[in-house]
PDB file of C-alpha atoms in Angstrom:
ATOM      1  CA  UNK A 325     100.605 135.929 -85.942  1.00 68.00           C
ATOM      2  CA  UNK A 326     103.043 134.282 -83.521  1.00 89.00           C
ATOM      3  CA  UNK A 327     104.463 135.373 -80.217  1.00 97.00           C
ATOM      4  CA  UNK A 328     107.397 137.615 -79.351  1.00 98.00           C
ATOM      5  CA  UNK A 329     110.337 135.671 -77.924  1.00 98.00           C
ATOM      6  CA  UNK A 330     113.120 137.398 -75.983  1.00 98.00           C
ATOM      7  CA  UNK A 331     116.093 135.584 -74.437  1.00 98.00           C
ATOM      8  CA  UNK A 332     118.462 137.289 -72.035  1.00 98.00           C
ATOM      9  CA  UNK A 333     121.551 135.086 -72.285  1.00 98.00           C
ATOM     10  CA  UNK A 334     123.770 134.339 -69.298  1.00 96.00           C
ATOM     11  CA  UNK A 335     127.036 135.897 -70.452  1.00 96.00           C
ATOM     12  CA  UNK A 336     128.709 136.643 -67.121  1.00 91.00           C
ATOM     13  CA  UNK A 337     129.718 140.297 -66.825  1.00 91.00           C
ATOM     14  CA  UNK A 338     128.253 141.383 -70.136  1.00 95.00           C
ATOM     15  CA  UNK A 339     125.060 141.575 -72.125  1.00 98.00           C
ATOM     16  CA  UNK A 340     123.528 139.690 -75.058  1.00 98.00           C
ATOM     17  CA  UNK A 341     119.824 139.461 -75.876  1.00 98.00           C
ATOM     18  CA  UNK A 342     118.120 137.548 -78.695  1.00 98.00           C
ATOM     19  CA  UNK A 343     114.711 138.576 -80.044  1.00 98.00           C
ATOM     20  CA  UNK A 344     112.546 136.582 -82.424  1.00 98.00           C
ATOM     21  CA  UNK A 345     109.806 138.767 -83.833  1.00 98.00           C
ATOM     22  CA  UNK A 346     106.195 137.490 -84.103  1.00 98.00           C
ATOM     23  CA  UNK A 347     106.786 136.764 -87.807  1.00 97.00           C
ATOM     24  CA  UNK A 348     110.042 134.893 -87.210  1.00 97.00           C
ATOM     25  CA  UNK A 349     112.706 137.536 -87.876  1.00 97.00           C
ATOM     26  CA  UNK A 350     115.927 137.542 -85.870  1.00 98.00           C
ATOM     27  CA  UNK A 351     117.365 140.403 -83.816  1.00 98.00           C
ATOM     28  CA  UNK A 352     120.237 140.628 -81.347  1.00 98.00           C
ATOM     29  CA  UNK A 353     121.075 143.402 -78.929  1.00 98.00           C
ATOM     30  CA  UNK A 354     124.742 143.380 -77.888  1.00 98.00           C
ATOM     31  CA  UNK A 355     127.350 140.689 -78.364  1.00 98.00           C
ATOM     32  CA  UNK A 356     128.506 139.495 -74.968  1.00 97.00           C
ATOM     33  CA  UNK A 357     129.667 135.916 -74.517  1.00 95.00           C
ATOM     34  CA  UNK A 358     130.085 133.628 -71.533  1.00 90.00           C
ATOM     35  CA  UNK A 359     131.284 130.287 -70.253  1.00 79.00           C
ATOM     36  CA  UNK A 360     129.592 126.945 -69.782  1.00 70.00           C
ATOM     37  CA  UNK A 361     130.599 124.297 -67.281  1.00 61.00           C
ATOM     38  CA  UNK A 362     134.225 123.302 -67.649  1.00 58.00           C
ATOM     39  CA  UNK A 363     135.239 126.783 -68.861  1.00 64.00           C
ATOM     40  CA  UNK A 364     133.874 126.060 -72.342  1.00 76.00           C
ATOM     41  CA  UNK A 365     133.158 129.311 -74.163  1.00 87.00           C
ATOM     42  CA  UNK A 366     129.528 130.129 -74.906  1.00 95.00           C
ATOM     43  CA  UNK A 367     128.894 132.213 -78.000  1.00 97.00           C
ATOM     44  CA  UNK A 368     125.241 133.344 -78.301  1.00 98.00           C
ATOM     45  CA  UNK A 369     125.785 133.981 -82.026  1.00 98.00           C
ATOM     46  CA  UNK A 370     127.096 130.473 -82.718  1.00 97.00           C
ATOM     47  CA  UNK A 371     124.348 129.044 -80.502  1.00 97.00           C
ATOM     48  CA  UNK A 372     121.744 130.777 -82.673  1.00 98.00           C
ATOM     49  CA  UNK A 373     123.367 129.422 -85.800  1.00 98.00           C
ATOM     50  CA  UNK A 374     123.997 125.863 -84.614  1.00 97.00           C
ATOM     51  CA  UNK A 375     120.963 125.233 -82.390  1.00 96.00           C
ATOM     52  CA  UNK A 376     118.294 127.653 -83.648  1.00 97.00           C
ATOM     53  CA  UNK A 377     119.076 127.337 -87.334  1.00 98.00           C
ATOM     54  CA  UNK A 378     119.566 131.088 -87.770  1.00 98.00           C
ATOM     55  CA  UNK A 379     121.551 131.702 -90.950  1.00 98.00           C
ATOM     56  CA  UNK A 380     121.333 135.497 -91.004  1.00 97.00           C
ATOM     57  CA  UNK A 381     120.315 138.198 -88.566  1.00 98.00           C
ATOM     58  CA  UNK A 382     117.728 140.660 -89.739  1.00 96.00           C
ATOM     59  CA  UNK A 383     118.944 143.272 -87.269  1.00 97.00           C
ATOM     60  CA  UNK A 384     121.827 143.815 -84.859  1.00 98.00           C
ATOM     61  CA  UNK A 385     121.935 146.574 -82.246  1.00 98.00           C
ATOM     62  CA  UNK A 386     125.160 147.342 -80.399  1.00 98.00           C
ATOM     63  CA  UNK A 387     124.369 149.651 -77.500  1.00 98.00           C
ATOM     64  CA  UNK A 388     127.985 150.823 -77.199  1.00 98.00           C
ATOM     65  CA  UNK A 389     131.388 149.329 -78.048  1.00 97.00           C
ATOM     66  CA  UNK A 390     132.735 148.317 -74.634  1.00 97.00           C
ATOM     67  CA  UNK A 391     134.254 144.845 -74.730  1.00 96.00           C
ATOM     68  CA  UNK A 392     131.622 143.183 -72.526  1.00 96.00           C
ATOM     69  CA  UNK A 393     129.008 144.250 -75.105  1.00 98.00           C
ATOM     70  CA  UNK A 394     130.983 143.222 -78.224  1.00 98.00           C
ATOM     71  CA  UNK A 395     132.974 140.238 -76.924  1.00 97.00           C
ATOM     72  CA  UNK A 396     131.361 137.904 -79.490  1.00 98.00           C
ATOM     73  CA  UNK A 397     131.918 140.253 -82.436  1.00 98.00           C
ATOM     74  CA  UNK A 398     134.407 138.006 -84.237  1.00 98.00           C
ATOM     75  CA  UNK A 399     131.500 135.617 -84.887  1.00 98.00           C
ATOM     76  CA  UNK A 400     129.148 138.300 -86.202  1.00 98.00           C
ATOM     77  CA  UNK A 401     130.171 137.767 -89.833  1.00 97.00           C
ATOM     78  CA  UNK A 402     128.819 134.194 -89.600  1.00 98.00           C
ATOM     79  CA  UNK A 403     125.317 135.660 -89.273  1.00 98.00           C
ATOM     80  CA  UNK A 404     125.931 138.735 -91.439  1.00 96.00           C
ATOM     81  CA  UNK A 405     123.185 141.097 -90.164  1.00 97.00           C
ATOM     82  CA  UNK A 406     121.128 142.920 -92.772  1.00 95.00           C
ATOM     83  CA  UNK A 407     120.986 146.090 -90.677  1.00 95.00           C
ATOM     84  CA  UNK A 408     123.247 147.373 -87.898  1.00 96.00           C
ATOM     85  CA  UNK A 409     122.467 150.113 -85.384  1.00 97.00           C
ATOM     86  CA  UNK A 410     125.224 151.439 -83.132  1.00 97.00           C
ATOM     87  CA  UNK A 411     126.451 154.823 -81.844  1.00 97.00           C
ATOM     88  CA  UNK A 412     128.531 155.559 -84.961  1.00 93.00           C
ATOM     89  CA  UNK A 413     129.371 159.150 -84.034  1.00 93.00           C
ATOM     90  CA  UNK A 414     132.093 158.214 -81.513  1.00 95.00           C
ATOM     91  CA  UNK A 415     135.611 159.306 -82.578  1.00 95.00           C
ATOM     92  CA  UNK A 416     138.063 156.467 -83.133  1.00 94.00           C
ATOM     93  CA  UNK A 417     140.440 157.900 -80.539  1.00 94.00           C
ATOM     94  CA  UNK A 418     137.793 157.444 -77.834  1.00 94.00           C
ATOM     95  CA  UNK A 419     137.098 153.900 -78.995  1.00 93.00           C
ATOM     96  CA  UNK A 420     140.784 153.003 -78.726  1.00 92.00           C
ATOM     97  CA  UNK A 421     141.479 154.861 -75.476  1.00 90.00           C
ATOM     98  CA  UNK A 422     142.629 152.453 -72.766  1.00 88.00           C
ATOM     99  CA  UNK A 423     142.169 149.342 -74.927  1.00 91.00           C
ATOM    100  CA  UNK A 424     144.488 146.510 -73.972  1.00 92.00           C
ATOM    101  CA  UNK A 425     146.498 144.676 -76.628  1.00 92.00           C
ATOM    102  CA  UNK A 426     144.469 141.486 -76.128  1.00 91.00           C
ATOM    103  CA  UNK A 427     141.243 143.428 -76.805  1.00 92.00           C
ATOM    104  CA  UNK A 428     142.488 145.153 -79.947  1.00 95.00           C
ATOM    105  CA  UNK A 429     141.306 142.547 -82.535  1.00 96.00           C
ATOM    106  CA  UNK A 430     137.700 142.896 -81.355  1.00 97.00           C
ATOM    107  CA  UNK A 431     137.813 146.685 -81.322  1.00 96.00           C
ATOM    108  CA  UNK A 432     139.336 146.667 -84.815  1.00 96.00           C
ATOM    109  CA  UNK A 433     136.547 144.352 -85.996  1.00 97.00           C
ATOM    110  CA  UNK A 434     133.996 146.777 -84.547  1.00 97.00           C
ATOM    111  CA  UNK A 435     135.679 149.620 -86.441  1.00 96.00           C
ATOM    112  CA  UNK A 436     135.604 147.536 -89.613  1.00 96.00           C
ATOM    113  CA  UNK A 437     131.901 146.758 -89.461  1.00 96.00           C
ATOM    114  CA  UNK A 438     131.149 150.297 -88.346  1.00 95.00           C
ATOM    115  CA  UNK A 439     132.570 151.473 -91.683  1.00 94.00           C
ATOM    116  CA  UNK A 440     130.948 148.638 -93.628  1.00 95.00           C
ATOM    117  CA  UNK A 441     127.382 149.471 -92.591  1.00 94.00           C
ATOM    118  CA  UNK A 442     127.220 152.959 -94.029  1.00 88.00           C
ATOM    119  CA  UNK A 443     124.077 152.872 -96.194  1.00 81.00           C
ATOM    120  CA  UNK A 444     121.194 154.979 -94.948  1.00 74.00           C
ATOM    121  CA  UNK A 445     117.893 153.163 -94.399  1.00 69.00           C
ATOM    122  CA  UNK A 446     115.161 154.736 -96.522  1.00 62.00           C
ATOM    123  CA  UNK A 447     111.574 154.935 -95.291  1.00 61.00           C
ATOM    124  CA  UNK A 448     109.463 152.356 -97.057  1.00 57.00           C
ATOM    125  CA  UNK A 449     112.382 150.046 -97.802  1.00 59.00           C
ATOM    126  CA  UNK A 450     112.035 146.334 -97.155  1.00 60.00           C
ATOM    127  CA  UNK A 451     114.583 146.222 -94.360  1.00 70.00           C
ATOM    128  CA  UNK A 452     113.557 149.344 -92.464  1.00 79.00           C
ATOM    129  CA  UNK A 453     113.770 148.433 -88.734  1.00 84.00           C
ATOM    130  CA  UNK A 454     111.391 151.295 -87.867  1.00 86.00           C
ATOM    131  CA  UNK A 455     108.524 149.642 -89.781  1.00 91.00           C
ATOM    132  CA  UNK A 456     106.384 147.429 -87.477  1.00 94.00           C
ATOM    133  CA  UNK A 457     104.966 145.563 -90.480  1.00 92.00           C
ATOM    134  CA  UNK A 458     108.440 144.197 -91.211  1.00 93.00           C
ATOM    135  CA  UNK A 459     108.521 142.726 -87.672  1.00 96.00           C
ATOM    136  CA  UNK A 460     105.005 141.289 -87.580  1.00 96.00           C
ATOM    137  CA  UNK A 461     103.645 144.127 -85.474  1.00 96.00           C
ATOM    138  CA  UNK A 462     106.627 144.450 -83.156  1.00 97.00           C
ATOM    139  CA  UNK A 463     107.453 148.140 -82.621  1.00 98.00           C
ATOM    140  CA  UNK A 464     111.156 148.899 -82.119  1.00 97.00           C
ATOM    141  CA  UNK A 465     112.178 152.363 -80.944  1.00 97.00           C
ATOM    142  CA  UNK A 466     115.683 153.632 -80.192  1.00 97.00           C
ATOM    143  CA  UNK A 467     116.860 156.616 -78.187  1.00 98.00           C
ATOM    144  CA  UNK A 468     120.395 157.922 -78.697  1.00 96.00           C
ATOM    145  CA  UNK A 469     122.024 160.260 -76.145  1.00 97.00           C
ATOM    146  CA  UNK A 470     124.158 162.708 -78.138  1.00 95.00           C
ATOM    147  CA  UNK A 471     125.048 165.553 -75.775  1.00 96.00           C
ATOM    148  CA  UNK A 472     127.345 163.676 -73.379  1.00 97.00           C
ATOM    149  CA  UNK A 473     131.107 163.543 -73.728  1.00 96.00           C
ATOM    150  CA  UNK A 474     132.264 160.684 -75.948  1.00 96.00           C
ATOM    151  CA  UNK A 475     135.160 160.056 -73.556  1.00 94.00           C
ATOM    152  CA  UNK A 476     132.751 157.927 -71.483  1.00 97.00           C
ATOM    153  CA  UNK A 477     131.289 155.323 -73.835  1.00 97.00           C
ATOM    154  CA  UNK A 478     128.664 154.293 -71.275  1.00 98.00           C
ATOM    155  CA  UNK A 479     126.851 157.574 -71.817  1.00 98.00           C
ATOM    156  CA  UNK A 480     126.673 156.948 -75.566  1.00 98.00           C
ATOM    157  CA  UNK A 481     124.569 153.818 -75.035  1.00 98.00           C
ATOM    158  CA  UNK A 482     121.475 153.316 -77.156  1.00 98.00           C
ATOM    159  CA  UNK A 483     118.232 152.558 -75.311  1.00 98.00           C
ATOM    160  CA  UNK A 484     115.854 150.193 -77.142  1.00 98.00           C
ATOM    161  CA  UNK A 485     112.124 149.871 -76.440  1.00 98.00           C
ATOM    162  CA  UNK A 486     110.223 146.809 -77.708  1.00 98.00           C
ATOM    163  CA  UNK A 487     106.413 146.866 -77.845  1.00 98.00           C
ATOM    164  CA  UNK A 488     104.097 144.061 -78.841  1.00 98.00           C
ATOM    165  CA  UNK A 489     100.590 142.996 -77.725  1.00 97.00           C
ATOM    166  CA  UNK A 490     100.576 145.834 -75.167  1.00 97.00           C
ATOM    167  CA  UNK A 491     103.762 144.414 -73.605  1.00 98.00           C
ATOM    168  CA  UNK A 492     106.740 146.759 -73.283  1.00 98.00           C
ATOM    169  CA  UNK A 493     110.410 145.860 -72.731  1.00 99.00           C
ATOM    170  CA  UNK A 494     113.143 148.465 -72.171  1.00 99.00           C
ATOM    171  CA  UNK A 495     116.771 147.480 -72.891  1.00 99.00           C
ATOM    172  CA  UNK A 496     119.497 150.100 -72.325  1.00 98.00           C
ATOM    173  CA  UNK A 497     123.243 149.689 -72.408  1.00 98.00           C
ATOM    174  CA  UNK A 498     125.432 151.054 -69.624  1.00 98.00           C
ATOM    175  CA  UNK A 499     123.767 154.477 -69.392  1.00 98.00           C
ATOM    176  CA  UNK A 500     124.829 156.556 -66.410  1.00 98.00           C
ATOM    177  CA  UNK A 501     123.386 159.720 -64.848  1.00 98.00           C
ATOM    178  CA  UNK A 502     124.472 162.202 -67.591  1.00 98.00           C
ATOM    179  CA  UNK A 503     122.821 160.266 -70.431  1.00 98.00           C
ATOM    180  CA  UNK A 504     119.749 159.447 -68.325  1.00 98.00           C
ATOM    181  CA  UNK A 505     119.366 163.138 -67.487  1.00 98.00           C
ATOM    182  CA  UNK A 506     119.610 164.012 -71.169  1.00 98.00           C
ATOM    183  CA  UNK A 507     117.013 161.433 -72.152  1.00 98.00           C
ATOM    184  CA  UNK A 508     114.637 162.524 -69.396  1.00 98.00           C
ATOM    185  CA  UNK A 509     114.411 165.910 -71.130  1.00 98.00           C
ATOM    186  CA  UNK A 510     112.985 164.168 -74.207  1.00 98.00           C
ATOM    187  CA  UNK A 511     109.201 163.885 -73.891  1.00 98.00           C
ATOM    188  CA  UNK A 512     109.171 161.154 -76.556  1.00 98.00           C
ATOM    189  CA  UNK A 513     111.503 159.090 -74.388  1.00 98.00           C
ATOM    190  CA  UNK A 514     109.562 159.591 -71.174  1.00 98.00           C
ATOM    191  CA  UNK A 515     106.297 158.662 -72.874  1.00 98.00           C
ATOM    192  CA  UNK A 516     107.754 155.608 -74.583  1.00 98.00           C
ATOM    193  CA  UNK A 517     109.435 153.976 -71.569  1.00 98.00           C
ATOM    194  CA  UNK A 518     106.744 154.735 -68.966  1.00 98.00           C
ATOM    195  CA  UNK A 519     105.120 151.789 -67.205  1.00 98.00           C
ATOM    196  CA  UNK A 520     107.107 149.056 -68.906  1.00 98.00           C
ATOM    197  CA  UNK A 521     106.690 145.381 -68.180  1.00 98.00           C
ATOM    198  CA  UNK A 522     110.371 144.412 -68.217  1.00 98.00           C
ATOM    199  CA  UNK A 523     113.460 146.565 -67.706  1.00 98.00           C
ATOM    200  CA  UNK A 524     117.052 145.442 -68.138  1.00 98.00           C
ATOM    201  CA  UNK A 525     119.036 147.255 -65.452  1.00 97.00           C
ATOM    202  CA  UNK A 526     121.587 149.668 -66.890  1.00 97.00           C
ATOM    203  CA  UNK A 527     125.295 148.920 -66.423  1.00 96.00           C
ATOM    204  CA  UNK A 528     124.610 145.421 -65.093  1.00 95.00           C
ATOM    205  CA  UNK A 529     122.746 146.754 -62.064  1.00 94.00           C
ATOM    206  CA  UNK A 530     125.604 148.871 -60.752  1.00 93.00           C
ATOM    207  CA  UNK A 531     125.224 152.066 -58.794  1.00 93.00           C
ATOM    208  CA  UNK A 532     126.570 154.100 -61.728  1.00 95.00           C
ATOM    209  CA  UNK A 533     123.664 152.993 -63.937  1.00 96.00           C
ATOM    210  CA  UNK A 534     120.938 153.406 -61.338  1.00 97.00           C
ATOM    211  CA  UNK A 535     118.729 156.486 -61.650  1.00 98.00           C
ATOM    212  CA  UNK A 536     115.789 156.792 -59.286  1.00 97.00           C
ATOM    213  CA  UNK A 537     113.743 159.079 -61.557  1.00 98.00           C
ATOM    214  CA  UNK A 538     114.214 156.658 -64.448  1.00 98.00           C
ATOM    215  CA  UNK A 539     113.112 153.725 -62.304  1.00 98.00           C
ATOM    216  CA  UNK A 540     110.029 155.581 -61.122  1.00 98.00           C
ATOM    217  CA  UNK A 541     109.169 156.429 -64.720  1.00 98.00           C
ATOM    218  CA  UNK A 542     109.740 152.962 -66.179  1.00 98.00           C
ATOM    219  CA  UNK A 543     107.917 151.375 -63.222  1.00 98.00           C
ATOM    220  CA  UNK A 544     108.579 147.814 -64.455  1.00 98.00           C
ATOM    221  CA  UNK A 545     106.910 144.612 -63.391  1.00 98.00           C
ATOM    222  CA  UNK A 546     110.310 142.902 -63.503  1.00 98.00           C
ATOM    223  CA  UNK A 547     113.870 144.199 -63.491  1.00 98.00           C
ATOM    224  CA  UNK A 548     116.537 141.932 -64.982  1.00 97.00           C
ATOM    225  CA  UNK A 549     120.238 142.195 -64.116  1.00 96.00           C
ATOM    226  CA  UNK A 550     122.724 140.735 -66.620  1.00 96.00           C
ATOM    227  CA  UNK A 551     125.939 140.133 -64.723  1.00 93.00           C
ATOM    228  CA  UNK A 552     128.361 137.640 -63.205  1.00 88.00           C
ATOM    229  CA  UNK A 553     127.995 136.407 -59.632  1.00 79.00           C
ATOM    230  CA  UNK A 554     131.437 137.865 -58.959  1.00 75.00           C
ATOM    231  CA  UNK A 555     130.054 141.373 -59.524  1.00 69.00           C
ATOM    232  CA  UNK A 556     126.854 140.969 -57.507  1.00 60.00           C
ATOM    233  CA  UNK A 557     126.017 144.193 -55.723  1.00 60.00           C
ATOM    234  CA  UNK A 558     123.480 145.567 -53.234  1.00 61.00           C
ATOM    235  CA  UNK A 559     121.682 147.760 -55.811  1.00 82.00           C
ATOM    236  CA  UNK A 560     119.367 144.833 -56.523  1.00 88.00           C
ATOM    237  CA  UNK A 561     117.386 145.957 -53.458  1.00 90.00           C
ATOM    238  CA  UNK A 562     116.835 149.385 -55.012  1.00 93.00           C
ATOM    239  CA  UNK A 563     115.562 147.831 -58.222  1.00 96.00           C
ATOM    240  CA  UNK A 564     113.254 145.558 -56.243  1.00 95.00           C
ATOM    241  CA  UNK A 565     111.757 148.588 -54.484  1.00 95.00           C
ATOM    242  CA  UNK A 566     110.633 150.143 -57.796  1.00 96.00           C
ATOM    243  CA  UNK A 567     109.518 146.911 -59.512  1.00 98.00           C
ATOM    244  CA  UNK A 568     105.857 145.890 -59.351  1.00 98.00           C
ATOM    245  CA  UNK A 569     106.375 142.126 -59.422  1.00 98.00           C
ATOM    246  CA  UNK A 570     105.292 139.309 -61.746  1.00 98.00           C
ATOM    247  CA  UNK A 571     104.718 135.557 -61.528  1.00 98.00           C
ATOM    248  CA  UNK A 572     107.707 133.778 -63.066  1.00 98.00           C
ATOM    249  CA  UNK A 573     107.803 130.103 -64.035  1.00 97.00           C
ATOM    250  CA  UNK A 574     110.584 127.970 -62.632  1.00 95.00           C
ATOM    251  CA  UNK A 575     110.276 124.200 -63.251  1.00 92.00           C
ATOM    252  CA  UNK A 576     106.600 124.775 -64.139  1.00 90.00           C
ATOM    253  CA  UNK A 577     105.949 126.370 -60.739  1.00 96.00           C
ATOM    254  CA  UNK A 578     104.853 130.008 -60.456  1.00 97.00           C
ATOM    255  CA  UNK A 579     107.037 132.143 -58.218  1.00 97.00           C
ATOM    256  CA  UNK A 580     106.397 135.826 -57.513  1.00 98.00           C
ATOM    257  CA  UNK A 581     109.524 137.822 -58.382  1.00 98.00           C
ATOM    258  CA  UNK A 582     110.445 141.486 -58.577  1.00 98.00           C
ATOM    259  CA  UNK A 583     113.977 141.114 -59.917  1.00 97.00           C
ATOM    260  CA  UNK A 584     115.817 138.419 -61.860  1.00 97.00           C
ATOM    261  CA  UNK A 585     119.525 138.036 -62.545  1.00 95.00           C
ATOM    262  CA  UNK A 586     121.473 135.926 -64.989  1.00 95.00           C
ATOM    263  CA  UNK A 587     124.010 135.069 -62.272  1.00 92.00           C
ATOM    264  CA  UNK A 588     121.287 133.480 -60.091  1.00 93.00           C
ATOM    265  CA  UNK A 589     118.637 132.493 -62.640  1.00 95.00           C
ATOM    266  CA  UNK A 590     120.651 131.700 -65.778  1.00 95.00           C
ATOM    267  CA  UNK A 591     119.044 132.297 -69.178  1.00 97.00           C
ATOM    268  CA  UNK A 592     115.805 134.267 -68.842  1.00 98.00           C
ATOM    269  CA  UNK A 593     113.120 133.617 -71.480  1.00 98.00           C
ATOM    270  CA  UNK A 594     110.236 135.987 -72.167  1.00 98.00           C
ATOM    271  CA  UNK A 595     107.202 135.207 -74.331  1.00 98.00           C
ATOM    272  CA  UNK A 596     104.533 137.789 -75.137  1.00 98.00           C
ATOM    273  CA  UNK A 597     101.547 137.830 -77.444  1.00 97.00           C
ATOM    274  CA  UNK A 598      97.780 137.442 -77.670  1.00 94.00           C
ATOM    275  CA  UNK A 599      95.888 134.553 -76.108  1.00 91.00           C
ATOM    276  CA  UNK A 600      94.170 132.751 -78.981  1.00 85.00           C
ATOM    277  CA  UNK A 601      91.068 131.987 -76.913  1.00 86.00           C
ATOM    278  CA  UNK A 602      90.510 135.325 -75.184  1.00 89.00           C
ATOM    279  CA  UNK A 603      92.408 137.731 -77.435  1.00 84.00           C
ATOM    280  CA  UNK A 604      93.978 139.294 -74.349  1.00 94.00           C
ATOM    281  CA  UNK A 605      97.688 140.026 -74.021  1.00 96.00           C
ATOM    282  CA  UNK A 606      99.891 137.633 -72.103  1.00 97.00           C
ATOM    283  CA  UNK A 607     103.414 137.805 -70.684  1.00 98.00           C
ATOM    284  CA  UNK A 608     105.233 134.647 -69.620  1.00 98.00           C
ATOM    285  CA  UNK A 609     108.701 134.629 -68.075  1.00 98.00           C
ATOM    286  CA  UNK A 610     110.622 131.372 -67.590  1.00 98.00           C
ATOM    287  CA  UNK A 611     113.888 130.774 -65.753  1.00 97.00           C
TER     288      UNK A 611
END
């Protein structure tokens, strides 16, 4: 069996992560996009299609439908995901509240695909994302806050936990204190996220997404912040305090890091699996 590959794309103030399962299946979490040098637009979805040869996504997860998490959605039909997970209980009025005219086409496309993907996944079916065998041993678990007001979309964000070869990665959306407090009451959640290896900071590392009890529980080796340099904030020091540290490769040189950020480090690549010689788990992070 192969390794687990995770890429945290540099998409400015937004989020987009690509996951290739150990058996070569393709997953994306969120649909942010960014800019390359010269203000050229960078679409992670088109990059997967044109440079990785991905013709179809096996799974797409949208944590919540704020524009910085669905900015690339007009390209989603080019990769036509087999399965879509999103918080589909949010009333349309809350999705449209405060949306600017320029943003409307992307929100309407989200509403369209939200209605399109309406078939329930049956246990035992070929495309069941909850079945680790389908993903070559990769375990994917989601936690959905449901008690918070839908007027704040951040608190509807889905939290995804990836587990493979005893390596654990926790990827939330823009969860704030109310949804974190709700999830902390769920013993399945607390058990699943505890002592992770990598944590993507909620709400791009902002104060509103920081929760000290959550950080103590997750206790990551590395915390990653997906954000633009123009939104850099001092909360990175708080994340560093509750991160255990890991040796990261930069230009083939090992550097001890506690936090990484897309605005300083660019695309962040994670590989995890079993060492063929020793059988032990490994985690390699490259920037």
